[in-house]
CSV table of C-alpha atoms in Angstrom, one decimal:
chain,number,residue,atom,x,y,z
A,750,UNK,CA,72.9,83.2,-23.2
A,751,UNK,CA,72.7,80.1,-21.0
A,752,UNK,CA,69.5,81.4,-19.5
A,753,UNK,CA,67.6,80.9,-22.8
A,754,UNK,CA,68.7,77.3,-22.9
A,755,UNK,CA,66.2,74.7,-21.7
A,756,UNK,CA,67.1,71.9,-19.4
A,757,UNK,CA,68.2,69.6,-22.2
A,758,UNK,CA,70.5,72.2,-23.5
A,759,UNK,CA,68.1,73.1,-26.3
A,760,UNK,CA,67.0,76.7,-26.9
A,761,UNK,CA,63.4,77.9,-26.4
A,762,UNK,CA,62.4,77.7,-30.0
A,763,UNK,CA,63.3,74.0,-30.1
A,764,UNK,CA,61.4,73.5,-26.8
A,765,UNK,CA,58.3,75.1,-28.2
A,766,UNK,CA,58.5,72.9,-31.3
A,767,UNK,CA,58.9,69.8,-29.2
A,768,UNK,CA,56.0,70.8,-27.0
A,769,UNK,CA,53.7,71.5,-30.0
A,770,UNK,CA,54.8,68.2,-31.5
A,771,UNK,CA,54.0,66.4,-28.2
A,772,UNK,CA,50.6,68.2,-27.9
A,773,UNK,CA,49.7,67.2,-31.5
A,774,UNK,CA,50.7,63.6,-30.7
A,775,UNK,CA,48.7,63.3,-27.6
A,776,UNK,CA,45.7,65.0,-29.3
A,777,UNK,CA,46.0,62.4,-32.1
A,778,UNK,CA,46.3,59.6,-29.6
A,779,UNK,CA,43.2,60.8,-27.7
A,780,UNK,CA,41.2,61.1,-30.9
A,781,UNK,CA,42.3,57.6,-32.0
A,782,UNK,CA,41.3,56.3,-28.6
A,783,UNK,CA,37.9,57.9,-28.8
A,784,UNK,CA,37.3,56.6,-32.3
A,785,UNK,CA,38.5,53.1,-31.3
A,786,UNK,CA,36.1,53.0,-28.3
A,787,UNK,CA,33.2,54.3,-30.4
A,788,UNK,CA,33.9,51.7,-33.1
A,789,UNK,CA,34.2,48.8,-30.7
A,790,UNK,CA,31.0,49.9,-28.9
A,791,UNK,CA,29.1,50.1,-32.2
A,792,UNK,CA,30.2,46.6,-33.2
A,793,UNK,CA,29.2,45.1,-29.9
A,794,UNK,CA,25.9,47.0,-29.8
A,795,UNK,CA,25.1,45.7,-33.3
A,796,UNK,CA,25.9,42.2,-32.3
A,797,UNK,CA,23.7,42.4,-29.2
A,798,UNK,CA,20.9,44.0,-31.1
A,799,UNK,CA,21.0,41.1,-33.6
A,800,UNK,CA,20.8,38.5,-30.8
A,801,UNK,CA,18.0,40.4,-29.1
A,802,UNK,CA,16.1,40.6,-32.4
A,803,UNK,CA,16.5,36.9,-33.1
A,804,UNK,CA,15.2,35.8,-29.7
A,805,UNK,CA,12.6,38.5,-29.1
A,806,UNK,CA,9.6,36.7,-30.3
A,807,UNK,CA,10.6,33.5,-28.5
A,808,UNK,CA,11.0,35.4,-25.2
A,809,UNK,CA,7.7,37.2,-25.6
A,810,UNK,CA,6.1,33.8,-26.3
A,811,UNK,CA,7.7,32.3,-23.2
A,812,UNK,CA,6.3,35.2,-21.0
A,813,UNK,CA,2.8,34.8,-22.5
A,814,UNK,CA,2.8,31.0,-22.1
A,815,UNK,CA,4.0,31.3,-18.5
A,816,UNK,CA,1.2,33.7,-17.7
A,817,UNK,CA,-1.4,31.6,-19.5
A,818,UNK,CA,-0.2,28.5,-17.5
A,819,UNK,CA,-0.7,30.5,-14.3
A,820,UNK,CA,-4.1,31.7,-15.4
A,821,UNK,CA,-5.2,28.1,-16.3
A,822,UNK,CA,-3.9,26.8,-13.0
A,823,UNK,CA,-5.8,29.4,-11.0
A,824,UNK,CA,-9.0,28.6,-13.0
A,825,UNK,CA,-8.3,24.9,-12.3
A,826,UNK,CA,-7.9,24.0,-15.9
A,827,UNK,CA,-5.4,21.2,-16.2
A,828,UNK,CA,-3.7,19.8,-19.3
A,829,UNK,CA,-5.7,17.0,-21.0
A,830,UNK,CA,-6.1,14.0,-18.8
A,831,UNK,CA,-4.0,15.4,-16.0
A,832,UNK,CA,-5.2,15.0,-12.4
A,833,UNK,CA,-4.0,17.6,-10.0
A,834,UNK,CA,-3.5,15.2,-7.1
A,835,UNK,CA,-1.1,13.2,-9.2
A,836,UNK,CA,1.4,16.2,-8.9
A,837,UNK,CA,4.2,15.9,-6.4
A,838,UNK,CA,3.8,18.4,-3.4
A,839,UNK,CA,6.7,20.5,-4.6
A,840,UNK,CA,5.6,20.8,-8.2
A,841,UNK,CA,5.4,24.3,-9.7
A,842,UNK,CA,3.1,25.5,-12.5
A,843,UNK,CA,6.1,25.3,-14.9
A,844,UNK,CA,6.1,21.5,-14.4
A,845,UNK,CA,2.6,21.1,-15.9
A,846,UNK,CA,2.9,19.3,-19.2
A,847,UNK,CA,1.0,21.9,-21.2
A,848,UNK,CA,1.1,21.9,-25.0
A,849,UNK,CA,1.5,25.6,-26.1
A,850,UNK,CA,-1.1,25.2,-28.9
A,851,UNK,CA,-3.6,23.8,-26.5
A,852,UNK,CA,-3.1,26.7,-24.0
A,853,UNK,CA,-3.7,29.3,-26.7
A,854,UNK,CA,-6.7,27.4,-28.0
A,855,UNK,CA,-8.4,27.1,-24.6
A,856,UNK,CA,-7.6,30.7,-23.9
A,857,UNK,CA,-9.4,31.9,-27.0
A,858,UNK,CA,-12.3,29.4,-26.7
A,859,UNK,CA,-13.2,29.7,-23.0
A,860,UNK,CA,-11.8,33.1,-21.7
A,861,UNK,CA,-12.6,36.7,-22.3
A,862,UNK,CA,-10.8,39.7,-20.8
A,863,UNK,CA,-12.7,42.8,-19.6
A,864,UNK,CA,-11.5,46.1,-18.4
A,865,UNK,CA,-13.9,47.0,-15.6
A,866,UNK,CA,-14.2,50.6,-14.3
A,867,UNK,CA,-13.5,51.0,-10.5
A,868,UNK,CA,-16.3,53.1,-8.8
A,869,UNK,CA,-15.0,55.8,-6.5
A,870,UNK,CA,-16.9,54.2,-3.6
A,871,UNK,CA,-14.6,51.1,-3.8
A,872,UNK,CA,-11.3,53.0,-3.9
A,873,UNK,CA,-10.9,53.3,-0.1
A,874,UNK,CA,-10.8,49.5,0.0
A,875,UNK,CA,-7.5,49.6,-1.7
A,876,UNK,CA,-6.0,52.0,0.9
A,877,UNK,CA,-3.6,49.3,2.3
A,878,UNK,CA,-3.2,47.4,-0.9
A,879,UNK,CA,-0.1,47.2,-3.1
A,880,UNK,CA,-2.4,46.8,-6.1
A,881,UNK,CA,-1.8,49.7,-8.5
A,882,UNK,CA,-5.1,50.3,-10.3
A,883,UNK,CA,-6.0,53.2,-12.4
A,884,UNK,CA,-9.7,53.9,-13.1
A,885,UNK,CA,-10.2,50.3,-14.2
A,886,UNK,CA,-9.0,46.8,-13.5
A,887,UNK,CA,-8.6,43.8,-15.8
A,888,UNK,CA,-10.9,40.8,-15.1
A,889,UNK,CA,-10.5,37.4,-16.8
A,890,UNK,CA,-13.9,35.7,-17.3
A,891,UNK,CA,-14.2,32.0,-18.0
A,892,UNK,CA,-17.4,31.3,-19.9
A,893,UNK,CA,-19.2,27.9,-20.2
A,894,UNK,CA,-20.6,26.5,-23.4
A,895,UNK,CA,-23.8,28.6,-23.1
A,896,UNK,CA,-21.7,31.8,-22.8
A,897,UNK,CA,-22.4,32.4,-19.1
A,898,UNK,CA,-19.6,33.3,-16.8
A,899,UNK,CA,-18.4,30.3,-14.7
A,900,UNK,CA,-15.5,32.0,-12.9
A,901,UNK,CA,-13.6,35.3,-12.6
A,902,UNK,CA,-9.9,35.9,-12.4
A,903,UNK,CA,-7.8,38.9,-11.4
A,904,UNK,CA,-4.3,40.0,-10.4
A,905,UNK,CA,-3.3,40.4,-6.7
A,906,UNK,CA,-0.2,42.2,-5.4
A,907,UNK,CA,1.2,42.0,-1.9
A,908,UNK,CA,4.4,42.3,0.1
A,909,UNK,CA,6.5,39.3,1.1
A,910,UNK,CA,9.6,39.1,3.3
A,911,UNK,CA,12.0,40.2,0.6
A,912,UNK,CA,9.9,41.9,-2.0
A,913,UNK,CA,6.7,42.2,-3.9
A,914,UNK,CA,4.5,39.1,-4.4
A,915,UNK,CA,2.3,39.1,-7.5
A,916,UNK,CA,-0.4,36.5,-7.9
A,917,UNK,CA,-3.4,35.6,-10.1
A,918,UNK,CA,-6.5,34.4,-8.3
A,919,UNK,CA,-9.8,33.1,-9.6
A,920,UNK,CA,-13.2,32.8,-7.8
A,921,UNK,CA,-16.3,31.0,-8.9
A,922,UNK,CA,-19.3,32.8,-10.6
A,923,UNK,CA,-21.4,33.1,-7.4
A,924,UNK,CA,-18.3,34.5,-5.5
A,925,UNK,CA,-18.7,31.9,-2.7
A,926,UNK,CA,-15.4,30.1,-3.1
A,927,UNK,CA,-12.0,30.5,-4.7
A,928,UNK,CA,-11.2,28.4,-7.7
A,929,UNK,CA,-7.4,28.7,-7.2
A,930,UNK,CA,-4.4,30.9,-7.1
A,931,UNK,CA,-1.0,31.0,-8.7
A,932,UNK,CA,2.0,33.2,-7.8
A,933,UNK,CA,3.3,35.0,-10.9
A,934,UNK,CA,6.4,36.5,-9.3
A,935,UNK,CA,8.0,36.4,-5.8
A,936,UNK,CA,11.5,36.6,-4.4
A,937,UNK,CA,11.1,34.8,-1.2
A,938,UNK,CA,13.7,32.5,0.5
A,939,UNK,CA,14.1,29.3,-1.6
A,940,UNK,CA,13.0,26.3,0.4
A,941,UNK,CA,11.0,28.5,2.9
A,942,UNK,CA,8.9,31.4,1.7
A,943,UNK,CA,9.4,30.5,-1.9
A,944,UNK,CA,7.3,27.3,-1.3
A,945,UNK,CA,4.2,29.4,-1.7
A,946,UNK,CA,4.7,28.6,-5.4
A,947,UNK,CA,4.5,24.9,-4.7
A,948,UNK,CA,1.5,22.7,-5.3
A,949,UNK,CA,1.1,21.7,-1.6
A,950,UNK,CA,0.5,25.3,-0.5
A,951,UNK,CA,-1.6,26.3,-3.4
A,952,UNK,CA,-3.8,23.3,-3.2
A,953,UNK,CA,-5.5,24.7,0.0
A,954,UNK,CA,-6.9,27.6,-2.2
A,955,UNK,CA,-9.1,25.3,-4.2
A,956,UNK,CA,-12.7,25.7,-2.9
A,957,UNK,CA,-11.5,28.1,-0.2
A,958,UNK,CA,-14.7,29.6,1.4
A,959,UNK,CA,-15.2,33.3,0.8
A,960,UNK,CA,-18.4,33.6,2.9
A,961,UNK,CA,-16.7,35.7,5.6
A,962,UNK,CA,-16.1,38.5,3.1
A,963,UNK,CA,-19.9,39.1,2.8
A,964,UNK,CA,-20.4,40.2,6.4
A,965,UNK,CA,-18.0,43.0,6.6
A,966,UNK,CA,-19.4,44.3,9.9
A,967,UNK,CA,-17.8,41.6,12.0
A,968,UNK,CA,-14.3,43.1,11.3
A,969,UNK,CA,-13.0,39.6,10.9
A,970,UNK,CA,-10.5,38.7,8.3
A,971,UNK,CA,-12.0,37.0,5.3
A,972,UNK,CA,-9.3,34.3,5.2
A,973,UNK,CA,-7.1,33.0,8.0
A,974,UNK,CA,-4.2,30.6,8.3
A,975,UNK,CA,-3.7,27.6,10.5
A,976,UNK,CA,-0.6,25.6,11.2
A,977,UNK,CA,-2.0,22.2,10.2
A,978,UNK,CA,-5.2,21.4,8.2
A,979,UNK,CA,-6.6,17.9,8.5
A,980,UNK,CA,-8.4,18.0,5.2
A,981,UNK,CA,-8.2,20.1,2.0
A,982,UNK,CA,-10.9,22.7,1.3
A,983,UNK,CA,-12.1,20.5,-1.5
A,984,UNK,CA,-13.0,17.8,1.0
A,985,UNK,CA,-14.4,20.1,3.7
A,986,UNK,CA,-14.8,23.8,2.8
A,987,UNK,CA,-13.4,26.3,5.3
A,988,UNK,CA,-12.0,29.8,5.2
A,989,UNK,CA,-8.5,28.5,6.3
A,990,UNK,CA,-5.2,27.9,4.6
A,991,UNK,CA,-2.3,25.8,5.8
A,992,UNK,CA,0.7,28.0,6.6
A,993,UNK,CA,4.3,27.1,5.8
A,994,UNK,CA,6.5,26.4,8.8
A,995,UNK,CA,9.5,28.8,8.9
A,996,UNK,CA,7.9,31.3,6.5
A,997,UNK,CA,5.7,33.3,8.8
A,998,UNK,CA,6.5,36.7,7.3
A,999,UNK,CA,5.8,35.4,3.7
A,1000,UNK,CA,2.5,33.8,4.9
A,1001,UNK,CA,1.5,37.0,6.7
A,1002,UNK,CA,2.2,38.9,3.5
A,1003,UNK,CA,0.1,36.5,1.4
A,1004,UNK,CA,-2.7,36.7,3.9
A,1005,UNK,CA,-2.7,40.5,4.0
A,1006,UNK,CA,-2.7,40.5,0.2
A,1007,UNK,CA,-5.7,38.2,0.0
A,1008,UNK,CA,-7.7,39.9,2.7
A,1009,UNK,CA,-7.2,43.3,1.2
A,1010,UNK,CA,-7.4,42.7,-2.5
A,1011,UNK,CA,-10.0,39.9,-2.5
A,1012,UNK,CA,-12.3,42.2,-0.4
A,1013,UNK,CA,-12.0,44.8,-3.2
A,1014,UNK,CA,-12.5,42.5,-6.1
A,1015,UNK,CA,-15.4,40.7,-4.5
A,1016,UNK,CA,-17.1,44.1,-3.9
A,1017,UNK,CA,-16.4,45.1,-7.4
A,1018,UNK,CA,-17.7,41.9,-8.9
A,1019,UNK,CA,-20.8,42.0,-6.7
A,1020,UNK,CA,-21.5,45.6,-7.6
A,1021,UNK,CA,-21.0,45.2,-11.3
A,1022,UNK,CA,-23.7,42.6,-11.6
A,1023,UNK,CA,-22.9,41.2,-15.0
A,1024,UNK,CA,-19.3,42.2,-15.4
A,1025,UNK,CA,-19.9,41.1,-19.0
A,1026,UNK,CA,-21.9,44.2,-19.6
A,1027,UNK,CA,-20.1,46.6,-17.4
A,1028,UNK,CA,-16.7,46.2,-18.8
A,1029,UNK,CA,-15.2,46.9,-22.2
A,1030,UNK,CA,-13.6,44.1,-24.2
A,1031,UNK,CA,-9.8,44.2,-23.7
A,1032,UNK,CA,-7.5,42.6,-26.2
A,1033,UNK,CA,-4.0,41.6,-25.0
B,951,UNK,CA,49.6,26.3,-27.6
B,952,UNK,CA,52.6,25.1,-25.5
B,953,UNK,CA,51.6,22.0,-23.7
B,954,UNK,CA,53.6,22.7,-20.5
B,955,UNK,CA,52.0,26.1,-20.1
B,956,UNK,CA,48.5,24.7,-20.7
B,957,UNK,CA,49.1,22.0,-18.1
B,958,UNK,CA,50.4,24.5,-15.6
B,959,UNK,CA,47.2,26.6,-16.2
B,960,UNK,CA,45.1,23.4,-15.7
B,961,UNK,CA,46.7,22.8,-12.3
B,962,UNK,CA,46.6,26.5,-11.2
B,963,UNK,CA,43.0,27.3,-12.2
B,964,UNK,CA,41.5,24.1,-10.9
B,965,UNK,CA,43.4,23.7,-7.7
B,966,UNK,CA,46.6,25.5,-6.8
B,967,UNK,CA,45.4,29.0,-7.6
B,968,UNK,CA,41.6,28.3,-7.6
B,969,UNK,CA,39.6,31.5,-8.1
B,970,UNK,CA,37.2,30.7,-5.2
B,971,UNK,CA,39.3,28.8,-2.6
B,972,UNK,CA,42.6,30.6,-3.0
B,973,UNK,CA,41.9,33.9,-4.7
B,974,UNK,CA,38.6,34.3,-2.8
B,975,UNK,CA,36.9,35.8,-5.9
B,976,UNK,CA,33.3,35.5,-7.0
B,977,UNK,CA,32.1,35.0,-3.4
B,978,UNK,CA,28.8,36.9,-3.8
B,979,UNK,CA,27.4,34.5,-6.4
B,980,UNK,CA,28.9,31.5,-4.5
B,981,UNK,CA,26.8,32.3,-1.5
B,982,UNK,CA,23.7,33.2,-3.5
B,983,UNK,CA,23.1,30.5,-6.1
B,984,UNK,CA,24.4,27.4,-4.3
B,985,UNK,CA,21.3,26.2,-2.6
B,986,UNK,CA,20.0,24.3,-5.7
B,987,UNK,CA,22.4,22.2,-7.8
B,988,UNK,CA,20.8,22.8,-11.1
B,989,UNK,CA,20.8,26.5,-10.8
B,990,UNK,CA,24.4,26.4,-9.8
B,991,UNK,CA,25.2,24.3,-12.8
B,992,UNK,CA,23.6,26.8,-15.2
B,993,UNK,CA,25.4,29.7,-13.4
B,994,UNK,CA,28.7,27.8,-13.7
B,995,UNK,CA,28.1,27.2,-17.4
B,996,UNK,CA,27.1,30.9,-17.9
B,997,UNK,CA,30.2,32.1,-16.2
B,998,UNK,CA,32.5,29.7,-18.0
B,999,UNK,CA,31.1,30.8,-21.4
B,1000,UNK,CA,31.5,34.5,-20.5
B,1001,UNK,CA,35.0,34.1,-19.1
B,1002,UNK,CA,36.2,31.9,-22.1
B,1003,UNK,CA,34.8,34.0,-24.9
B,1004,UNK,CA,35.7,37.3,-23.2
B,1005,UNK,CA,39.3,36.1,-22.8
B,1006,UNK,CA,39.4,35.0,-26.5
B,1007,UNK,CA,38.0,38.4,-27.7
B,1008,UNK,CA,40.3,40.5,-25.4
B,1009,UNK,CA,43.3,38.4,-26.5
B,1010,UNK,CA,42.5,38.8,-30.2
B,1011,UNK,CA,42.2,42.6,-29.6
B,1012,UNK,CA,45.1,42.9,-27.2
B,1013,UNK,CA,47.5,44.5,-29.7
B,1014,UNK,CA,45.1,47.2,-30.9
B,1015,UNK,CA,43.4,48.3,-27.6
B,1016,UNK,CA,44.8,51.6,-26.5
B,1017,UNK,CA,46.2,51.0,-23.0
B,1018,UNK,CA,44.3,53.8,-21.4
B,1019,UNK,CA,40.9,52.4,-22.3
B,1020,UNK,CA,41.7,48.7,-21.9
B,1021,UNK,CA,39.5,48.3,-18.9
B,1022,UNK,CA,36.6,50.0,-20.6
B,1023,UNK,CA,36.9,47.6,-23.5
B,1024,UNK,CA,37.2,44.6,-21.2
B,1025,UNK,CA,34.0,45.7,-19.4
B,1026,UNK,CA,32.2,46.2,-22.7
B,1027,UNK,CA,33.2,42.8,-24.0
B,1028,UNK,CA,32.3,41.0,-20.7
B,1029,UNK,CA,29.0,42.7,-20.5
B,1030,UNK,CA,28.1,41.9,-24.1
B,1031,UNK,CA,28.7,38.2,-23.4
B,1032,UNK,CA,26.7,38.4,-20.2
B,1033,UNK,CA,23.7,39.9,-22.1
B,1034,UNK,CA,24.0,37.1,-24.6
B,1035,UNK,CA,23.9,34.5,-21.8
B,1036,UNK,CA,20.9,36.3,-20.2
B,1037,UNK,CA,18.9,36.5,-23.4
B,1038,UNK,CA,19.7,32.8,-24.3
B,1039,UNK,CA,18.5,31.6,-20.9
B,1040,UNK,CA,15.3,33.7,-21.1
B,1041,UNK,CA,14.6,32.3,-24.6
B,1042,UNK,CA,15.5,28.6,-24.0
B,1043,UNK,CA,15.3,27.8,-20.3
B,1044,UNK,CA,12.9,30.4,-18.9
B,1045,UNK,CA,12.3,28.5,-15.7
B,1046,UNK,CA,15.9,28.5,-14.7
B,1047,UNK,CA,16.3,32.1,-15.9
B,1048,UNK,CA,13.5,33.0,-13.4
B,1049,UNK,CA,15.1,31.0,-10.6
B,1050,UNK,CA,18.5,32.7,-11.1
B,1051,UNK,CA,16.9,36.1,-11.2
B,1052,UNK,CA,19.3,39.0,-11.1
B,1053,UNK,CA,22.4,36.8,-10.7
B,1054,UNK,CA,22.9,36.2,-14.4
B,1055,UNK,CA,23.2,40.0,-15.0
B,1056,UNK,CA,25.5,40.2,-12.1
B,1057,UNK,CA,28.0,37.8,-13.7
B,1058,UNK,CA,29.6,41.0,-15.0
B,1059,UNK,CA,30.6,42.0,-11.5
B,1060,UNK,CA,32.3,38.6,-10.9
B,1061,UNK,CA,35.9,39.6,-10.2
B,1062,UNK,CA,37.2,36.3,-11.7
B,1063,UNK,CA,36.4,37.5,-15.2
B,1064,UNK,CA,37.9,40.9,-15.0
B,1065,UNK,CA,40.9,39.4,-13.1
B,1066,UNK,CA,41.6,36.9,-15.9
B,1067,UNK,CA,41.3,39.6,-18.6
B,1068,UNK,CA,43.8,41.9,-16.9
B,1069,UNK,CA,46.1,39.2,-15.6
B,1070,UNK,CA,46.1,36.8,-18.5
B,1071,UNK,CA,44.1,37.5,-21.7
B,1072,UNK,CA,45.5,41.0,-22.3
B,1073,UNK,CA,49.1,39.6,-22.5
B,1074,UNK,CA,48.7,36.1,-24.0
B,1075,UNK,CA,47.8,34.4,-27.3
B,1076,UNK,CA,44.1,33.8,-28.1
B,1077,UNK,CA,44.0,30.0,-27.8
B,1078,UNK,CA,45.9,30.0,-24.5
B,1079,UNK,CA,43.6,32.7,-23.2
B,1080,UNK,CA,40.5,30.8,-24.3
B,1081,UNK,CA,41.9,27.7,-22.4
B,1082,UNK,CA,42.6,29.8,-19.3
B,1083,UNK,CA,39.0,31.3,-19.5
B,1084,UNK,CA,37.5,27.8,-19.7
B,1085,UNK,CA,39.6,26.5,-16.8
B,1086,UNK,CA,38.9,29.5,-14.6
B,1087,UNK,CA,35.2,29.0,-15.2
B,1088,UNK,CA,35.5,25.3,-14.4
B,1089,UNK,CA,37.6,26.1,-11.4
B,1090,UNK,CA,34.9,28.3,-10.1
B,1091,UNK,CA,32.1,26.0,-11.1
B,1092,UNK,CA,33.3,22.8,-9.5
B,1093,UNK,CA,33.7,24.5,-6.1
B,1094,UNK,CA,30.2,25.9,-6.3
B,1095,UNK,CA,28.8,22.5,-7.4
B,1096,UNK,CA,30.3,20.7,-4.4
B,1097,UNK,CA,28.9,23.3,-2.1
B,1098,UNK,CA,25.5,23.2,-3.9
B,1099,UNK,CA,25.4,19.4,-3.8
B,1100,UNK,CA,25.8,19.4,0.0
B,1101,UNK,CA,23.4,22.3,0.6
B,1102,UNK,CA,20.7,20.8,-1.6
B,1103,UNK,CA,21.2,17.3,-0.1
B,1104,UNK,CA,20.9,18.5,3.5
B,1105,UNK,CA,18.5,21.4,2.9
B,1106,UNK,CA,15.9,19.6,0.7
B,1107,UNK,CA,17.0,16.0,1.0
B,1108,UNK,CA,17.3,15.9,-2.8
B,1109,UNK,CA,19.9,15.5,-5.6
B,1110,UNK,CA,19.0,17.4,-8.8
B,1111,UNK,CA,15.5,17.7,-7.4
B,1112,UNK,CA,15.1,13.9,-6.9
B,1113,UNK,CA,14.3,13.0,-3.3
B,1114,UNK,CA,17.1,10.7,-2.0
B,1115,UNK,CA,17.2,11.1,1.8
B,1116,UNK,CA,13.6,10.0,2.4
B,1117,UNK,CA,14.1,6.6,0.7
B,1118,UNK,CA,17.5,6.2,2.4
B,1119,UNK,CA,16.0,6.9,5.9
B,1120,UNK,CA,13.1,4.5,5.2
B,1121,UNK,CA,15.6,2.0,3.9
B,1122,UNK,CA,17.4,2.2,7.2
B,1123,UNK,CA,14.2,1.3,8.9
B,1124,UNK,CA,13.3,4.7,10.4
B,1125,UNK,CA,10.0,6.4,9.9
B,1126,UNK,CA,9.1,10.0,9.4
B,1127,UNK,CA,11.5,10.9,6.5
B,1128,UNK,CA,14.2,13.5,6.2
B,1129,UNK,CA,14.0,16.6,8.3
B,1130,UNK,CA,15.0,19.4,6.0
B,1131,UNK,CA,17.9,21.6,7.3
B,1132,UNK,CA,16.3,25.0,6.4
B,1133,UNK,CA,19.5,26.6,7.6
B,1134,UNK,CA,21.4,25.1,4.7
B,1135,UNK,CA,19.0,26.7,2.2
B,1136,UNK,CA,19.4,30.2,3.6
B,1137,UNK,CA,22.3,32.5,3.3
B,1138,UNK,CA,24.1,31.5,6.5
B,1139,UNK,CA,24.3,27.9,5.3
B,1140,UNK,CA,26.2,29.3,2.3
B,1141,UNK,CA,28.6,31.1,4.5
B,1142,UNK,CA,29.3,28.1,6.6
B,1143,UNK,CA,29.7,25.7,3.7
B,1144,UNK,CA,32.0,28.0,1.8
B,1145,UNK,CA,34.2,28.7,4.9
B,1146,UNK,CA,34.4,24.9,5.6
B,1147,UNK,CA,35.3,24.2,2.0
B,1148,UNK,CA,38.0,26.9,1.9
B,1149,UNK,CA,39.4,25.6,5.2
B,1150,UNK,CA,39.5,22.0,4.0
B,1151,UNK,CA,40.9,22.9,0.5
B,1152,UNK,CA,43.6,25.0,1.9
B,1153,UNK,CA,44.5,22.5,4.6
B,1154,UNK,CA,44.9,19.8,2.0
B,1155,UNK,CA,47.0,21.9,-0.3
B,1156,UNK,CA,49.1,23.4,2.5
B,1157,UNK,CA,48.2,27.0,1.6
B,1158,UNK,CA,48.6,29.5,4.4
B,1159,UNK,CA,46.6,32.6,3.9
B,1160,UNK,CA,47.5,35.8,5.8
B,1161,UNK,CA,45.6,39.0,6.0
B,1162,UNK,CA,47.6,40.4,3.1
B,1163,UNK,CA,46.7,37.4,1.1
B,1164,UNK,CA,50.3,36.2,0.6
C-alpha cells in the first residue's frame, strides 16, 4: 500500500491531478506571456509607425535637398550673392546658406536629367570601377538660357580607406575641364580622410584640366595628386590636385575613382554627341 | 520621490558609481564619437532621452511584465526609443545625423541602458526610475564631453568648431598656427584619453578596481 503513495504521502490519483493542474497552469501562463508580448509589440510598432509617418516627408525632403546642394556645388552654382572664396577652408556643402525654394527653382529652371544608354564598347572601361551601371547611366545636364548644354554631371563611386566613397562630379560642355565635385557619402577618418568633404580639398577640382584623358595611348593617369600646389586650377589650369597629408589611402581611392570613372563618362559623353538627343528624359 | 534616495542616486550616477569611469559601460561609443564635441553632445542627449524614457516605461509596466520575458520587453522598449531618436535626428538635424552615422542605432547596445533597466527601473517607482535614467545619461554624457573637449581642442585646435588655438598661438607671438594632433582624432587618441580619464577619476575618488571589478 505504501508503494502507491507519492513522496508527499499522497496517492497516485492525487498526484496526477496536481500534475494536470500544474500543466494547465503553466500552459495558461505561457499563453498569457505570448499574448502580453504580442500586445506590447503591437503597441510599440504602432507608435513607431506613427512617428515614421509623421516625419517621412520631412526626411525625404532633407535627402533631396542635400543631394541638390551637392549637385549645385559640383556645377559651381552658389546661393545668391555668395562667393566661394569667402568660405572657410573646412566648410562643407551643408554649410552653404541655401534657401530650399531657390534650390528647387534653379533645379527645375536650369537642369535636366537624362538616362543615357551605355554602349557595349565602353563597358570594359568600367572593369576596375565600383560604379554599378545597368544598361544606362544618369546624366545631369545644365542648360544655358538658349537651351544649350553648358555642363554635364554624373555620379562616381570609389573605395576609400574604410568604405565606399560616393561623389557627384561635373564637367564643362566641351569636356576640357572639371566644373567641380562633391562627396555625397564617405566614412573616412574624421579630421584626416574625411577632409575630402571640406572646401579646401574640393576647391582644386574647379577648372581641373581633363586634357590627358583624350590621349589614352600614353597610359598616363588623367589626373594626379601632388603634395603642395602653389596655385589653384582656377588661376593656373593643371591636371593636378592637392593631396591631404596623413590621408594617403583616401586620396589614392579618390584618385582611382576619378581616373576610372571619369575616363568612362568622358568617353560616353564624347561618343553620344548631343546627349540631349541620345538619352531619354528621366524624372526623379 | 524620497529626497534622500534621489540625492543618493545623484551622487552615484554622476560620480561614485559613474557608468563610464566606474562601471566601464558604454565604452564603444565613448571611443567612437568623442572626437567632435557637438557630435558627442547630441549622442549624450540621445542616450539620456532613451535611458530616461525607457526607465519610465519599464517602471510603469514593471508589475505586469511576466518575469520570463522581461528582458525581451526591455529590449523592445529601448529599441523603440532609439528608433524615435534616430528618426528625429534625421528629420531635424540631418547633418549631425550623418556625422553620427550608425552610432545612433547602436545606442541600443549601450550596456548602461539595459543595466539601469534591470538593476533599477524594474524594481522602483516610475518617477524615481525616470530620475535615475536622466542621471545615468548625464553621468555618461559629462565624461564623454570632457574627453571630446580635449580631443577636439588638441586634434583640431577648435572648441565647438571655432578655431581657438590659432589665435592663442598668434597671441603668444608665435607664427605658423596650431599643429593638429591627428592622433587625438583617431581611435587610439580615444583609448588614451579614456584611460587617462578613468585613471584620474578613480585616483581622485579613491576607487581601487581589481580584475573582478570589486
